[in-house]
Amino acid sequence: MEKQNIVYRKAEQSDIPHLVELRKLQLHDEGAEATCDITQSLSNFFTWNLANGAFVSWLAVIDDKVIATSGITFTEKPPYYNNPTGRIGILSNMYTAPEYRRCGIAKKLLELIVDEARERGYEVIQLTASDDGALLYENFGFERNSNFFQYKQD
């Protein structure tokens, strides 16, 4: 693979099928069990949130084939001392097709997403990382926070 063949661009509505498929591959690679079909839910999420600007995705493309994706959802919560604006970017949808991994593509997509957040005035970015992705984020400057909990209603 030659890096000069890679085009980096923002996702558009026409890219939603790619975003859906890559998200499902990402979840599979992370060990998530497919307990239901989330295709329509993902499509709805990307359609709505790309349109209203709450979600931005950067893609890596070679010859019209999407080989990697990144995404950030912009949200707010009550301000706190380490984030007096309360504005948070939630990084997700980071996925690179296996044959293109370890070539710097994810790092470039991460740079584009972080720049996007900075341009919008979001100083805090949070994420949940797989074991494989943790090194990328640590090398970029993300710090682990062991205070993360999740509760799911039955």
XYZ file of C-alpha atoms in Angstrom:
154
model
C 0.000 0.000 0.000
C 1.319 3.408 -0.902
C 0.345 6.243 1.385
C -0.024 8.724 -1.468
C -3.001 6.712 -2.736
C -4.938 7.341 0.474
C -7.473 10.155 0.413
C -8.711 11.508 3.742
C -12.113 13.157 3.686
C -15.153 13.845 5.822
C -17.983 11.366 5.626
C -21.154 12.360 3.833
C -24.650 10.914 3.833
C -23.702 8.661 0.901
C -21.032 7.056 3.115
C -23.509 5.799 5.719
C -23.509 2.178 4.456
C -19.708 2.159 4.887
C -19.949 3.677 8.364
C -22.493 1.034 9.361
C -20.439 -1.885 8.082
C -17.151 -0.657 9.540
C -18.830 -0.016 12.908
C -20.113 -3.600 12.974
C -16.639 -4.902 12.070
C -15.136 -2.753 14.827
C -17.575 -4.134 17.397
C -16.856 -7.683 16.246
C -13.095 -7.146 16.522
C -13.585 -5.781 20.045
C -15.336 -9.006 21.030
C -18.883 -7.653 21.196
C -21.514 -10.339 20.805
C -24.052 -9.606 18.065
C -27.178 -10.160 20.142
C -29.405 -8.233 17.730
C -29.304 -6.555 14.329
C -28.198 -2.945 14.808
C -27.954 -2.078 11.119
C -31.030 0.170 11.085
C -30.165 1.793 14.421
C -26.676 2.606 13.167
C -28.034 3.937 9.902
C -30.512 6.130 11.780
C -27.791 7.424 14.118
C -25.419 8.333 11.300
C -28.167 9.843 9.139
C -29.483 12.116 11.881
C -26.206 13.078 13.531
C -24.202 13.674 10.354
C -27.014 15.934 9.153
C -27.208 18.008 12.343
C -23.438 18.154 12.881
C -23.467 16.326 16.219
C -21.329 13.563 14.673
C -18.359 13.982 12.351
C -16.469 11.168 10.725
C -13.231 11.269 8.780
C -12.544 8.463 6.324
C -9.466 6.993 4.694
C -10.244 5.975 1.124
C -8.240 4.147 -1.546
C -9.701 3.912 -5.050
C -13.227 4.684 -3.771
C -12.955 1.964 -1.098
C -13.347 3.130 2.509
C -10.535 1.384 4.396
C -10.709 3.195 7.729
C -12.992 5.450 9.688
C -13.044 7.649 12.735
C -15.824 9.523 14.441
C -16.614 11.984 17.161
C -19.929 12.876 18.759
C -20.201 16.354 20.227
C -22.183 16.644 23.455
C -22.328 18.507 26.754
C -22.792 17.728 30.393
C -22.761 19.966 33.451
C -19.385 21.712 33.750
C -16.829 20.334 36.170
C -13.420 21.482 37.387
C -11.414 19.716 34.684
C -13.868 20.865 32.023
C -15.483 24.209 32.907
C -17.401 24.350 29.605
C -18.907 20.869 29.988
C -18.372 20.327 26.260
C -17.159 16.824 25.458
C -16.222 15.060 22.266
C -16.830 11.330 22.461
C -14.447 9.529 20.147
C -15.786 6.373 18.535
C -15.944 4.478 15.296
C -12.162 4.167 14.998
C -11.610 1.218 12.694
C -9.043 0.266 10.080
C -9.391 -2.759 7.808
C -6.869 -5.397 8.950
C -4.748 -5.295 5.798
C -4.140 -1.555 6.279
C -3.253 -1.557 9.975
C 0.094 -0.363 11.361
C 0.589 2.075 8.484
C -0.223 5.330 10.293
C -3.775 5.597 8.950
C -5.494 5.520 12.360
C -3.045 8.106 13.677
C -3.847 10.434 10.779
C -7.595 9.962 11.309
C -7.150 10.635 15.021
C -5.284 13.864 14.228
C -8.108 14.976 11.926
C -10.760 14.223 14.549
C -8.862 15.998 17.325
C -8.383 19.006 15.029
C -12.123 18.968 14.339
C -12.855 19.069 18.064
C -10.343 21.874 18.620
C -11.849 23.963 15.815
C -15.276 23.602 17.453
C -13.943 24.592 20.874
C -14.101 21.150 22.472
C -11.110 20.773 24.771
C -12.049 17.417 26.301
C -12.280 14.189 24.310
C -13.263 10.895 25.900
C -13.202 7.371 24.508
C -13.359 3.724 25.346
C -10.448 1.869 23.777
C -9.881 -1.734 22.861
C -6.643 -3.306 24.038
C -5.327 -3.053 20.462
C -6.172 0.647 20.216
C -4.965 1.764 23.648
C -1.359 2.321 22.557
C -2.443 4.653 19.731
C -4.348 6.861 22.165
C -1.661 6.790 24.846
C 1.021 7.739 22.311
C -1.193 10.598 21.142
C -1.483 11.957 24.683
C -4.753 10.532 25.982
C -4.659 9.591 29.660
C -6.472 6.661 31.248
C -9.250 7.438 33.700
C -10.296 4.545 35.858
C -13.515 6.243 36.991
C -15.590 5.068 34.027
C -18.658 3.002 34.896
C -21.669 1.998 32.839
C -25.128 0.874 33.886
C -27.592 -0.741 31.538
C -31.319 -0.964 32.280
C -32.787 -4.433 31.866
